[in-house]
XYZ file of C-alpha atoms in Angstrom:
314
model
C 19.152 -24.503 -14.678
C 17.434 -22.342 -17.285
C 13.753 -21.776 -16.658
C 11.230 -22.859 -19.239
C 8.353 -20.576 -20.185
C 6.132 -22.848 -18.128
C 8.368 -22.285 -15.086
C 8.211 -18.524 -15.608
C 4.429 -18.679 -15.982
C 4.164 -20.622 -12.724
C 6.060 -17.880 -10.948
C 4.092 -15.062 -12.566
C 0.849 -16.712 -11.492
C 2.078 -16.440 -7.899
C 3.455 -12.897 -8.174
C 0.299 -11.003 -7.060
C -0.025 -13.142 -3.930
C 3.702 -12.881 -3.176
C 3.631 -9.091 -3.529
C 0.601 -8.830 -1.254
C 2.317 -10.980 1.401
C 5.571 -9.019 1.149
C 3.794 -5.661 1.418
C 1.989 -6.686 4.587
C 5.228 -7.986 6.066
C 7.391 -4.991 5.138
C 4.969 -2.062 4.963
C 6.748 -0.882 1.834
C 5.653 -1.445 -1.755
C 9.127 -0.843 -3.174
C 10.742 -3.251 -0.712
C 7.983 -5.779 -1.422
C 8.749 -5.604 -5.141
C 12.456 -6.113 -4.425
C 11.732 -9.140 -2.209
C 9.547 -10.714 -4.900
C 12.213 -10.097 -7.538
C 14.824 -11.733 -5.301
C 12.438 -14.677 -4.886
C 12.289 -14.966 -8.670
C 16.100 -15.072 -8.836
C 16.080 -17.892 -6.265
C 13.439 -19.678 -8.364
C 15.626 -19.176 -11.424
C 18.560 -20.815 -9.654
C 16.587 -23.735 -8.204
C 16.057 -27.208 -9.582
C 12.394 -26.468 -10.137
C 11.614 -29.941 -11.429
C 12.209 -31.207 -7.886
C 9.881 -28.627 -6.309
C 6.695 -30.518 -5.516
C 4.524 -27.539 -4.546
C 5.809 -24.325 -6.168
C 3.432 -22.069 -4.203
C 4.710 -23.395 -0.867
C 8.356 -23.185 -1.987
C 7.980 -19.605 -3.210
C 6.110 -18.519 -0.080
C 8.802 -19.984 2.161
C 11.613 -18.274 0.243
C 9.789 -14.940 0.140
C 8.810 -15.005 3.818
C 12.337 -15.714 4.961
C 13.707 -12.945 2.737
C 11.193 -10.586 4.340
C 12.119 -11.752 7.850
C 15.751 -10.916 7.127
C 14.648 -7.549 5.769
C 12.544 -6.833 8.852
C 15.491 -7.525 11.134
C 17.700 -5.049 9.298
C 14.813 -2.580 8.908
C 14.437 -2.325 12.675
C 18.036 -1.151 12.924
C 17.526 1.389 10.112
C 14.363 2.748 11.694
C 16.250 3.566 14.885
C 17.986 6.294 12.871
C 14.926 7.257 10.805
C 14.129 10.962 10.999
C 10.818 11.442 12.816
C 7.908 9.000 12.841
C 7.958 5.951 10.541
C 4.726 5.030 8.757
C 4.028 2.405 6.069
C 3.791 3.249 2.396
C 0.088 3.840 1.556
C -1.635 1.989 -1.281
C -4.507 3.736 -3.018
C -7.828 2.112 -3.903
C -7.552 -0.604 -6.540
C -3.842 -1.280 -6.108
C -3.332 -5.020 -6.734
C -0.721 -5.163 -3.972
C -3.557 -4.747 -1.460
C -4.248 -8.423 -2.090
C -7.351 -10.389 -1.140
C -10.260 -8.480 0.385
C -12.963 -11.140 0.567
C -13.205 -11.275 4.366
C -13.198 -8.702 7.142
C -9.937 -10.186 8.416
C -8.256 -9.781 5.041
C -9.412 -6.197 4.694
C -8.368 -5.309 8.213
C -4.912 -6.885 7.823
C -3.951 -4.311 5.194
C -5.548 -1.267 6.834
C -3.094 1.512 7.535
C -3.850 1.418 11.257
C -3.183 -2.331 11.510
C 0.008 -2.089 9.430
C 1.227 0.505 11.913
C 0.295 -1.806 14.802
C 2.201 -4.679 13.183
C 5.378 -2.675 13.758
C 5.052 -3.612 17.429
C 5.349 -7.323 16.647
C 8.494 -9.392 16.331
C 9.299 -10.508 12.757
C 8.039 -14.037 13.502
C 4.822 -12.744 15.067
C 4.234 -10.526 12.059
C 4.824 -13.373 9.610
C 2.506 -15.782 11.411
C -0.203 -13.129 11.753
C -0.060 -12.142 8.082
C 0.008 -15.685 6.710
C -2.822 -16.849 8.948
C -5.087 -13.792 9.153
C -4.695 -12.388 5.633
C -4.047 -15.506 3.567
C -5.680 -18.231 5.659
C -2.635 -20.523 5.676
C -3.147 -23.455 8.051
C -0.738 -23.571 10.991
C 0.765 -26.758 9.601
C 1.949 -24.890 6.500
C 3.021 -21.803 8.464
C 5.110 -24.051 10.688
C 6.840 -25.524 7.643
C 7.489 -22.070 6.166
C 9.011 -20.697 9.379
C 10.622 -23.917 10.640
C 8.406 -24.003 13.730
C 6.204 -26.601 15.340
C 2.499 -26.329 14.625
C 1.831 -25.663 18.309
C 4.369 -22.823 18.319
C 2.721 -21.279 15.266
C -0.653 -21.341 17.016
C 0.783 -19.744 20.173
C 2.556 -17.021 18.191
C -0.619 -16.256 16.255
C -2.746 -15.871 19.377
C -0.113 -13.617 20.931
C 0.167 -11.494 17.777
C -3.594 -11.222 17.374
C -3.923 -10.021 20.961
C -1.285 -7.325 20.393
C -3.166 -6.107 17.314
C -6.551 -6.319 19.048
C -5.201 -4.151 21.869
C -5.160 -1.290 19.353
C -8.305 0.684 18.602
C -11.268 -1.227 17.167
C -11.653 -0.437 13.484
C -15.051 0.083 11.908
C -15.615 -1.265 8.419
C -17.314 1.228 6.124
C -18.181 1.267 2.455
C -16.985 3.804 -0.130
C -20.075 5.993 0.204
C -19.656 6.237 3.976
C -15.930 6.847 3.567
C -16.608 9.764 1.234
C -19.163 11.217 3.653
C -16.695 11.050 6.535
C -13.963 12.740 4.499
C -16.408 15.439 3.355
C -17.436 16.121 6.959
C -13.832 16.227 8.092
C -12.742 18.626 5.335
C -15.721 20.901 5.997
C -14.755 21.056 9.672
C -11.030 21.439 8.968
C -11.579 24.368 6.617
C -14.196 26.086 8.780
C -11.519 28.022 10.649
C -12.952 26.810 13.960
C -11.793 24.099 16.336
C -15.160 22.994 17.753
C -16.526 21.254 14.611
C -13.350 19.170 14.425
C -13.407 18.201 18.091
C -16.951 16.855 17.645
C -15.739 14.469 14.926
C -12.839 13.085 16.985
C -12.517 10.592 19.813
C -11.130 12.030 23.030
C -7.870 10.076 22.617
C -7.436 10.845 18.911
C -3.875 11.005 17.553
C -2.227 12.455 14.464
C 1.101 11.096 13.210
C 3.133 12.385 10.271
C 5.991 10.802 8.315
C 8.158 13.203 6.357
C 11.285 11.064 6.388
C 13.391 14.157 7.041
C 12.555 15.393 3.533
C 9.277 17.186 4.225
C 8.485 18.957 7.517
C 6.550 16.676 9.856
C 6.366 16.853 13.638
C 8.580 14.216 15.253
C 6.081 13.655 18.066
C 2.439 12.695 17.532
C -0.365 15.111 18.396
C -2.484 13.485 21.101
C -5.991 14.272 22.311
C -8.988 15.667 20.459
C -8.208 19.328 21.135
C -4.535 19.100 20.135
C -5.365 17.188 16.961
C -8.198 19.588 16.076
C -5.922 22.620 16.469
C -3.288 20.981 14.290
C -5.803 20.123 11.552
C -7.299 23.613 11.642
C -3.831 25.084 11.184
C -2.893 22.557 8.509
C -5.775 23.581 6.258
C -5.477 27.308 6.915
C -4.242 29.007 3.703
C -0.896 30.796 3.830
C 1.755 31.957 1.398
C 4.450 30.155 3.415
C 2.705 26.807 2.897
C 2.227 27.441 -0.818
C 5.899 28.375 -1.161
C 6.972 25.249 0.733
C 4.747 22.940 -1.348
C 5.501 24.692 -4.619
C 1.906 25.670 -5.198
C -1.632 25.061 -3.980
C -2.350 21.298 -3.895
C -5.662 19.864 -5.048
C -7.405 17.813 -2.374
C -9.423 14.678 -3.147
C -11.356 12.090 -1.161
C -10.539 8.439 -1.783
C -9.559 5.310 0.138
C -6.074 4.067 0.958
C -5.489 0.617 2.408
C -9.250 0.332 2.672
C -9.539 3.382 4.961
C -11.076 6.765 4.168
C -8.281 9.007 2.938
C -7.489 12.528 1.861
C -5.025 12.820 -1.035
C -3.154 16.016 -1.879
C -1.989 16.293 -5.507
C 0.221 18.972 -7.016
C 1.110 19.002 -10.703
C -0.043 15.391 -11.087
C 2.180 14.237 -8.221
C 0.766 12.872 -4.960
C 2.435 14.895 -2.211
C 0.433 13.624 0.755
C -1.921 10.843 1.805
C -3.861 11.202 5.055
C -5.498 7.978 6.246
C -8.362 8.274 8.739
C -8.891 5.605 11.375
C -12.615 5.270 12.053
C -14.120 3.818 15.221
C -17.736 3.747 16.459
C -16.919 6.782 18.632
C -15.490 8.889 15.805
C -12.199 9.538 14.041
C -9.521 8.043 16.258
C -6.427 8.661 14.207
C -4.808 10.437 11.294
C -1.715 8.919 9.706
C -0.181 11.374 7.297
C 2.360 10.174 4.750
C 4.290 13.031 3.123
C 7.674 11.374 2.585
C 8.086 11.654 -1.229
C 9.994 8.360 -1.354
C 6.877 6.571 -0.090
C 4.473 8.240 -2.504
C 5.972 7.253 -5.865
C 3.680 4.240 -6.323
C 0.672 6.305 -5.221
C 1.550 8.877 -7.873
C 1.715 6.204 -10.573
C -1.622 4.750 -9.477
C -3.192 8.222 -9.353
C -2.079 9.043 -12.885
C -3.653 5.845 -14.214
C -7.229 6.724 -13.176
C -9.734 9.557 -13.406
C -10.597 11.113 -10.047
C -12.975 13.862 -11.096
C -12.844 17.378 -9.721
C -10.946 18.129 -6.501
C -12.936 18.901 -3.377
C -10.843 21.961 -2.650
C -7.453 23.579 -3.088
C -5.344 23.467 0.050
C -3.281 26.348 1.423
């Protein structure tokens, strides 16, 4: 059946929420957009006059498309070159979704998205729908064809898995900028000790180059190892400038609600480093340099004014 303009408007009203759900489920903005577009095609082919609650129908279709995608994604990631990290979303991106509660903000943090990779597809879906979008278990059960009791059990199990990761500290934009400033000052000091003081003893640094940009396949672990890596990363050299194609400008911002360092070269985002903050210090760096996962960040960056860079790297 052909959709009326009213039917199209009903879908478009749900698009932001659907994209935010899909991003949390898939960890990829481009794949989230594809899943939402496929949901629209299903809506286009449905007898929409018989759909009693469009929001519930669309959420069910989208979630199941994402579950299928997650199953196939696990197989693809077994052959992924190096570490796999989610696609970062810069401050203000509408795909970040609701941020009214601490739970909603935490559910889209880069650290939590990485932790969600440990969950089964069903655990991830239940966690996202309940924690980030406050769906009651009755509705989650209907979406996933589960019993309400099973949904509750899956949620508690998923939440425990996520809670077993490091405790995240919520900070505002001013504090985020201060932390990034302190980190960059230490990283460019040429000395290891100032960096070690900012880190937790079990700090880690993970990089995702997707086989297209050099990134260490194994994470750096421990404050000293991470500090040495960061000191070397920010040490200027001709080899680094040749590899990058120039000297990137470095800015402080937030990505997925976390303090972040963004490297920009010729208007193109070439790296996003998300900092995981705990009460004890910086516990993790997740560095996205795979160009395929930075296209949306580049578009978002070009659409806003970011002032003067803090420094020029390399």
